[in-house]
Amino acid sequence: MLEPADEHWHQPTKHPHWNESFYFNLFDTETGWACATRVGVTPIAGQQDGFICLYLPDHTTGFIRTSQSLDEDRSRIASGGIEVRCVEPLRSWHVQYDGPIHHFAEPATNEDLRRTLDPGAPTKHLQLDLELTSLHAPFDYDKRTIGMRPVGELFRGATSGDPLRTAHKALRALVALPAMIGAHHYEQSVTIRGTITLDGHPCSVRGLGQRDHSWGVRDMRAPANWRWLSCQFGETLCFNATQVDVLGMRVQGGFVLHNGLTEALESWRYEATHSVSSFWPDTIGVVLTAKSGYQFAIKAEVVTPLPVIARTEGDDVLVTAARAKYHWGGQTADGMVEFMEQLG
């Protein structure tokens, strides 16, 4: 059971890939602003790191990475200019940032996947001042299901690429898997209000979003891929769905908040179309099946993809955090579509 003390840093292990992070996103459909931010700590590396993904009303994007040495004040959750503060455990948070952000005026394509790594990319000055309040009790991701990946996907993965590299990846995943299964993870849908100021021009925002807190071993080279979807239509429906493929296993989890009741997912599936990029979808159709058997059919179009490279000891990992327009039951809302792929 989650406790108020879980809303702060936990005691790490000595595993090299032990990591803890706090994540928040915001979507304001009225003003067109959206953002996602994360602050994390990797004790073995002696680093606290963070990022901000920014989605502007004109569908351009912004991105910044932050990093600092471990903070001696363990009550602070911060990295560079990003600071998040728990106002009331399991209930409300305050997110602030004051600093530069790289701005990308052109839409993302397969040809410029690494542009967020460019230190010379144009910058703007960003200030965030956001208050988040939960819509429901945290959902604990210990309630997840494990199945087998489809045979066709396994066959394609086994017959593509260099056999030695494939074997090395499989061995790494096999070694990391027992520790990764013991990781902790919970999420909440939230309401958000505050101010986004870009180059001195403030805009009041009010919308919905998602928060995530996880800690434990997280080796980004172990999964073959992951899919993470979230959207909030208000109290009528909020959902979160995650899928991670590791070796021959497919691990799924998530929840729906429907008319005041939070329920774990039994399973979920999706179908996607691709034309702009093979790494993120243009459209996606999703069917969520709750533990009760109730199903939710949801459609979405990706409107603003933001591909971000995560550097690892080996090959790069691509995480595309895309703003999407979701449709369900005659309602429309903005949310996140996140696709991760290994580039090696």
Short mmCIF file of C-alpha atoms in Angstrom, two decimals:
data_model
loop_
_atom_site.label_atom_id
_atom_site.label_comp_id
_atom_site.label_asym_id
_atom_site.label_seq_id
_atom_site.Cartn_x
_atom_site.Cartn_y
_atom_site.Cartn_z
CA MET A 1 0.00 0.00 0.00
CA LEU A 2 1.24 3.47 -0.89
CA GLU A 3 2.08 5.81 1.99
CA PRO A 4 2.60 9.60 2.11
CA ALA A 5 6.34 8.94 2.56
CA ASP A 6 6.37 7.36 -0.93
CA GLU A 7 5.97 10.86 -2.38
CA HIS A 8 9.67 11.57 -1.78
CA TRP A 9 13.04 10.01 -2.66
CA HIS A 10 13.54 6.37 -1.65
CA GLN A 11 16.63 4.58 -0.40
CA PRO A 12 18.47 3.30 -3.49
CA THR A 13 20.16 -0.03 -4.00
CA LYS A 14 23.67 -0.43 -5.42
CA HIS A 15 22.41 -1.64 -8.79
CA PRO A 16 23.98 0.53 -11.55
CA HIS A 17 20.61 1.08 -13.24
CA TRP A 18 18.63 1.96 -10.10
CA ASN A 19 16.71 5.14 -10.85
CA GLU A 20 13.90 7.19 -9.35
CA SER A 21 11.82 9.77 -11.18
CA PHE A 22 8.83 12.10 -10.94
CA TYR A 23 6.96 12.90 -14.16
CA PHE A 24 4.11 15.34 -14.91
CA ASN A 25 2.28 16.36 -18.08
CA LEU A 26 -0.30 19.03 -18.92
CA PHE A 27 -2.72 19.55 -21.81
CA ASP A 28 -4.79 22.72 -22.16
CA THR A 29 -7.11 22.32 -25.14
CA GLU A 30 -8.38 25.91 -24.88
CA THR A 31 -5.03 27.71 -25.21
CA GLY A 32 -3.25 24.97 -27.17
CA TRP A 33 -0.34 24.70 -24.71
CA ALA A 34 1.00 21.37 -23.49
CA CYS A 35 4.13 20.18 -21.73
CA ALA A 36 5.73 17.22 -19.98
CA THR A 37 8.52 17.32 -17.42
CA ARG A 38 10.56 14.81 -15.47
CA VAL A 39 13.07 14.96 -12.62
CA GLY A 40 15.06 11.83 -11.84
CA VAL A 41 18.05 10.62 -9.86
CA THR A 42 20.65 7.95 -10.67
CA PRO A 43 22.62 7.57 -7.42
CA ILE A 44 25.43 5.41 -8.79
CA ALA A 45 26.17 8.08 -11.40
CA GLY A 46 25.90 10.84 -8.79
CA GLN A 47 23.45 12.73 -11.01
CA GLN A 48 20.02 14.31 -10.88
CA ASP A 49 18.67 14.85 -14.37
CA GLY A 50 15.53 16.20 -15.93
CA PHE A 51 13.82 17.27 -19.12
CA ILE A 52 10.97 19.39 -20.40
CA CYS A 53 8.97 18.68 -23.56
CA LEU A 54 7.03 21.75 -24.70
CA TYR A 55 4.19 21.78 -27.26
CA LEU A 56 3.31 25.24 -28.51
CA PRO A 57 -0.13 26.30 -29.84
CA ASP A 58 1.37 26.64 -33.35
CA HIS A 59 2.47 22.94 -33.21
CA THR A 60 6.16 23.77 -32.94
CA THR A 61 8.04 22.10 -30.08
CA GLY A 62 10.62 22.76 -27.41
CA PHE A 63 12.97 20.52 -25.46
CA ILE A 64 15.62 20.92 -22.78
CA ARG A 65 17.69 18.53 -20.70
CA THR A 66 18.93 19.47 -17.25
CA SER A 67 21.54 17.88 -15.03
CA GLN A 68 23.23 18.48 -11.71
CA SER A 69 25.18 16.59 -9.08
CA LEU A 70 23.25 14.91 -6.26
CA ASP A 71 21.58 17.47 -4.02
CA GLU A 72 22.71 17.30 -0.41
CA ASP A 73 19.23 18.42 0.61
CA ARG A 74 17.26 15.20 0.06
CA SER A 75 13.98 17.03 0.64
CA ARG A 76 14.43 18.83 -2.72
CA ILE A 77 13.26 17.24 -5.96
CA ALA A 78 15.07 19.28 -8.56
CA SER A 79 17.41 19.27 -11.54
CA GLY A 80 18.91 22.46 -12.90
CA GLY A 81 16.09 24.97 -13.13
CA ILE A 82 13.32 22.36 -12.74
CA GLU A 83 11.89 21.95 -9.24
CA VAL A 84 8.84 19.97 -8.16
CA ARG A 85 7.40 20.17 -4.66
CA CYS A 86 4.87 17.94 -2.95
CA VAL A 87 2.25 20.23 -1.40
CA GLU A 88 0.04 17.44 -0.04
CA PRO A 89 1.11 13.78 -0.36
CA LEU A 90 -0.88 11.79 -2.93
CA ARG A 91 -2.96 14.89 -3.59
CA SER A 92 -1.20 18.02 -4.92
CA TRP A 93 2.11 19.18 -6.41
CA HIS A 94 3.80 22.39 -7.57
CA VAL A 95 6.06 22.41 -10.66
CA GLN A 96 8.39 25.31 -11.51
CA TYR A 97 11.04 26.05 -14.12
CA ASP A 98 12.96 29.15 -15.14
CA GLY A 99 15.55 28.77 -17.89
CA PRO A 100 16.27 28.14 -21.57
CA ILE A 101 14.56 25.68 -23.87
CA HIS A 102 15.55 24.69 -27.41
CA HIS A 103 12.87 25.54 -29.96
CA PHE A 104 12.21 23.49 -33.10
CA ALA A 105 10.18 25.31 -35.74
CA GLU A 106 10.01 22.47 -38.27
CA PRO A 107 7.92 19.28 -37.89
CA ALA A 108 9.84 16.17 -36.86
CA THR A 109 10.83 13.61 -39.49
CA ASN A 110 12.92 10.44 -39.68
CA GLU A 111 15.79 12.55 -41.04
CA ASP A 112 16.24 14.66 -37.89
CA LEU A 113 15.65 12.23 -35.05
CA ARG A 114 18.75 13.49 -33.20
CA ARG A 115 18.01 17.20 -33.25
CA THR A 116 17.33 17.37 -29.50
CA LEU A 117 21.02 16.48 -29.03
CA ASP A 118 22.14 19.64 -30.85
CA PRO A 119 23.48 22.16 -28.28
CA GLY A 120 23.40 24.85 -30.96
CA ALA A 121 19.65 24.61 -31.60
CA PRO A 122 17.81 27.96 -31.22
CA THR A 123 16.60 28.73 -27.70
CA LYS A 124 13.81 30.64 -26.02
CA HIS A 125 13.33 31.47 -22.34
CA LEU A 126 10.70 29.39 -20.57
CA GLN A 127 9.04 29.80 -17.18
CA LEU A 128 6.62 27.25 -15.75
CA ASP A 129 4.51 27.77 -12.64
CA LEU A 130 1.98 24.95 -12.38
CA GLU A 131 -0.25 23.57 -9.62
CA LEU A 132 -1.49 19.98 -9.92
CA THR A 133 -4.37 18.37 -8.02
CA SER A 134 -5.24 14.68 -8.27
CA LEU A 135 -8.56 13.42 -9.63
CA HIS A 136 -8.35 10.05 -7.85
CA ALA A 137 -6.21 7.93 -5.56
CA PRO A 138 -2.90 6.77 -7.10
CA PHE A 139 -3.04 3.66 -9.25
CA ASP A 140 -0.32 1.17 -8.27
CA TYR A 141 1.25 -0.51 -11.29
CA ASP A 142 1.94 -3.66 -9.30
CA LYS A 143 -1.39 -4.67 -10.86
CA ARG A 144 -0.05 -5.69 -14.27
CA THR A 145 -0.41 -8.64 -16.61
CA ILE A 146 2.30 -10.64 -18.37
CA GLY A 147 1.73 -12.55 -21.61
CA MET A 148 3.65 -13.71 -24.66
CA ARG A 149 4.39 -11.51 -27.67
CA PRO A 150 2.78 -12.56 -30.97
CA VAL A 151 4.84 -15.19 -32.81
CA GLY A 152 5.16 -12.97 -35.90
CA GLU A 153 6.81 -10.19 -33.90
CA LEU A 154 9.21 -12.62 -32.25
CA PHE A 155 10.17 -14.05 -35.65
CA ARG A 156 10.81 -10.62 -37.17
CA GLY A 157 12.95 -9.62 -34.19
CA ALA A 158 15.00 -12.81 -34.28
CA THR A 159 15.72 -12.64 -38.02
CA SER A 160 16.60 -8.93 -38.31
CA GLY A 161 19.94 -7.31 -37.55
CA ASP A 162 23.30 -8.73 -36.54
CA PRO A 163 22.96 -12.12 -34.75
CA LEU A 164 25.74 -11.34 -32.25
CA ARG A 165 24.21 -7.97 -31.39
CA THR A 166 20.80 -9.58 -31.02
CA ALA A 167 22.24 -12.23 -28.70
CA HIS A 168 24.02 -9.58 -26.62
CA LYS A 169 20.77 -7.61 -26.22
CA ALA A 170 18.90 -10.74 -25.19
CA LEU A 171 21.54 -11.57 -22.57
CA ARG A 172 21.43 -8.04 -21.18
CA ALA A 173 17.64 -8.17 -20.94
CA LEU A 174 17.77 -11.58 -19.27
CA VAL A 175 20.20 -10.29 -16.62
CA ALA A 176 18.24 -7.08 -15.97
CA LEU A 177 14.74 -8.57 -15.97
CA PRO A 178 14.58 -9.99 -12.39
CA ALA A 179 15.59 -6.64 -10.87
CA MET A 180 13.31 -4.63 -13.18
CA ILE A 181 10.26 -6.70 -12.23
CA GLY A 182 10.74 -5.50 -8.64
CA ALA A 183 10.47 -1.80 -9.59
CA HIS A 184 7.66 0.36 -8.17
CA HIS A 185 5.41 2.62 -10.22
CA TYR A 186 2.19 4.54 -9.61
CA GLU A 187 0.24 7.15 -11.57
CA GLN A 188 -2.57 9.67 -11.15
CA SER A 189 -4.71 11.76 -13.44
CA VAL A 190 -4.66 15.40 -12.39
CA THR A 191 -6.14 18.84 -12.98
CA ILE A 192 -3.62 21.59 -13.61
CA ARG A 193 -3.64 25.36 -13.52
CA GLY A 194 -0.90 27.95 -13.68
CA THR A 195 1.18 30.00 -16.08
CA ILE A 196 3.46 29.23 -19.03
CA THR A 197 5.69 32.17 -19.98
CA LEU A 198 7.75 32.04 -23.18
CA ASP A 199 10.18 34.87 -23.97
CA GLY A 200 8.39 37.13 -21.49
CA HIS A 201 4.87 36.46 -22.81
CA PRO A 202 2.73 34.79 -20.08
CA CYS A 203 -0.29 32.62 -20.76
CA SER A 204 -2.65 31.32 -18.09
CA VAL A 205 -3.32 27.62 -18.54
CA ARG A 206 -5.93 25.31 -17.09
CA GLY A 207 -6.22 21.70 -18.12
CA LEU A 208 -5.76 18.03 -17.37
CA GLY A 209 -2.76 15.75 -17.24
CA GLN A 210 -0.98 12.79 -15.73
CA ARG A 211 1.64 12.30 -13.04
CA ASP A 212 3.97 9.34 -12.57
CA HIS A 213 6.37 8.30 -9.81
CA SER A 214 8.62 5.28 -10.21
CA TRP A 215 11.69 3.85 -8.49
CA GLY A 216 13.79 0.75 -8.93
CA VAL A 217 15.99 -0.77 -11.61
CA ARG A 218 15.36 0.67 -15.08
CA ASP A 219 17.67 -0.41 -17.89
CA MET A 220 16.51 1.27 -21.09
CA ARG A 221 18.48 -1.22 -23.19
CA ALA A 222 16.50 -4.19 -21.87
CA PRO A 223 13.06 -3.65 -23.50
CA ALA A 224 12.67 -4.15 -27.23
CA ASN A 225 10.11 -1.32 -27.15
CA TRP A 226 7.38 0.23 -25.08
CA ARG A 227 4.06 1.96 -25.68
CA TRP A 228 2.54 4.42 -23.22
CA LEU A 229 -0.80 6.15 -23.80
CA SER A 230 -2.67 8.51 -21.52
CA CYS A 231 -5.56 10.93 -21.86
CA GLN A 232 -8.09 12.66 -19.65
CA PHE A 233 -11.59 13.48 -20.90
CA GLY A 234 -12.52 14.79 -17.45
CA GLU A 235 -14.12 12.75 -14.71
CA THR A 236 -16.16 10.78 -17.28
CA LEU A 237 -13.01 8.98 -18.48
CA CYS A 238 -9.30 9.11 -17.78
CA PHE A 239 -7.04 6.29 -18.86
CA ASN A 240 -3.46 5.16 -18.82
CA ALA A 241 -2.13 2.16 -20.72
CA THR A 242 1.41 0.83 -20.87
CA GLN A 243 2.98 -2.06 -22.77
CA VAL A 244 6.61 -3.20 -22.56
CA ASP A 245 8.12 -5.98 -24.70
CA VAL A 246 11.07 -7.74 -23.07
CA LEU A 247 12.47 -10.91 -24.64
CA GLY A 248 9.41 -13.04 -25.45
CA MET A 249 7.20 -11.40 -22.85
CA ARG A 250 4.67 -8.60 -23.21
CA VAL A 251 3.96 -6.79 -19.95
CA GLN A 252 0.79 -4.69 -19.89
CA GLY A 253 -0.72 -2.48 -17.23
CA GLY A 254 -2.93 0.52 -16.79
CA PHE A 255 -6.23 1.78 -15.50
CA VAL A 256 -9.41 3.61 -16.37
CA LEU A 257 -11.18 6.20 -14.26
CA HIS A 258 -14.79 6.03 -15.44
CA ASN A 259 -17.60 7.96 -13.76
CA GLY A 260 -15.71 8.13 -10.47
CA LEU A 261 -14.55 4.49 -10.38
CA THR A 262 -10.90 3.54 -10.88
CA GLU A 263 -10.39 0.09 -12.37
CA ALA A 264 -7.30 -1.81 -13.52
CA LEU A 265 -6.98 -2.92 -17.13
CA GLU A 266 -7.23 -6.62 -17.89
CA SER A 267 -5.64 -6.04 -21.31
CA TRP A 268 -5.47 -3.57 -24.15
CA ARG A 269 -4.63 -3.57 -27.83
CA TYR A 270 -3.99 -1.04 -30.56
CA GLU A 271 -3.70 -0.66 -34.33
CA ALA A 272 -1.60 2.15 -35.79
CA THR A 273 -1.05 3.71 -39.20
CA HIS A 274 2.34 5.11 -40.26
CA SER A 275 3.22 7.43 -43.14
CA VAL A 276 5.40 10.27 -41.80
CA SER A 277 7.64 8.01 -39.72
CA SER A 278 8.14 4.36 -38.91
CA PHE A 279 8.92 5.34 -35.31
CA TRP A 280 5.63 6.98 -34.36
CA PRO A 281 2.07 6.59 -35.64
CA ASP A 282 -0.11 9.01 -37.56
CA THR A 283 -3.29 7.51 -36.13
CA ILE A 284 -3.98 4.90 -33.51
CA GLY A 285 -7.07 2.93 -32.55
CA VAL A 286 -7.16 1.57 -29.01
CA VAL A 287 -9.42 -0.90 -27.22
CA LEU A 288 -9.11 -0.98 -23.43
CA THR A 289 -10.59 -3.92 -21.53
CA ALA A 290 -11.12 -3.31 -17.82
CA LYS A 291 -11.05 -6.05 -15.19
CA SER A 292 -14.86 -5.92 -15.11
CA GLY A 293 -14.93 -6.78 -18.82
CA TYR A 294 -16.14 -3.32 -19.84
CA GLN A 295 -14.45 -2.09 -23.03
CA PHE A 296 -13.54 1.39 -24.21
CA ALA A 297 -12.89 2.03 -27.92
CA ILE A 298 -10.76 5.15 -28.42
CA LYS A 299 -9.19 6.75 -31.48
CA ALA A 300 -6.39 9.30 -31.73
CA GLU A 301 -4.38 11.31 -34.24
CA VAL A 302 -0.81 12.33 -33.48
CA VAL A 303 -0.63 16.09 -34.03
CA THR A 304 2.81 17.03 -32.64
CA PRO A 305 5.49 14.34 -32.40
CA LEU A 306 8.64 15.12 -30.40
CA PRO A 307 11.36 12.47 -30.91
CA VAL A 308 14.01 12.45 -28.17
CA ILE A 309 17.22 10.41 -28.12
CA ALA A 310 18.31 8.82 -24.85
CA ARG A 311 22.02 8.01 -24.83
CA THR A 312 23.02 4.68 -23.27
CA GLU A 313 26.26 2.74 -22.86
CA GLY A 314 25.60 1.05 -26.20
CA ASP A 315 23.22 2.11 -28.94
CA ASP A 316 20.80 5.00 -28.73
CA VAL A 317 17.19 4.69 -27.62
CA LEU A 318 14.49 6.78 -29.32
CA VAL A 319 11.51 7.91 -27.25
CA THR A 320 8.88 9.83 -29.21
CA ALA A 321 6.63 11.80 -26.87
CA ALA A 322 3.77 12.91 -29.11
CA ARG A 323 0.86 15.19 -28.42
CA ALA A 324 -2.28 13.51 -29.71
CA LYS A 325 -5.95 14.34 -30.22
CA TYR A 326 -8.10 11.58 -28.66
CA HIS A 327 -11.75 10.82 -29.46
CA TRP A 328 -14.18 8.81 -27.34
CA GLY A 329 -17.97 8.84 -26.94
CA GLY A 330 -18.41 12.06 -28.90
CA GLN A 331 -15.77 13.83 -26.79
CA THR A 332 -12.34 15.12 -27.82
CA ALA A 333 -9.33 15.66 -25.57
CA ASP A 334 -5.58 16.06 -25.84
CA GLY A 335 -3.22 13.44 -24.44
CA MET A 336 0.09 11.64 -24.86
CA VAL A 337 1.21 8.89 -27.22
CA GLU A 338 4.70 7.67 -26.35
CA PHE A 339 6.54 5.10 -28.49
CA MET A 340 10.01 3.83 -27.58
CA GLU A 341 12.24 1.98 -30.04
CA GLN A 342 15.81 0.71 -29.92
CA LEU A 343 17.92 2.27 -32.68
CA GLY A 344 20.80 -0.23 -32.55
#
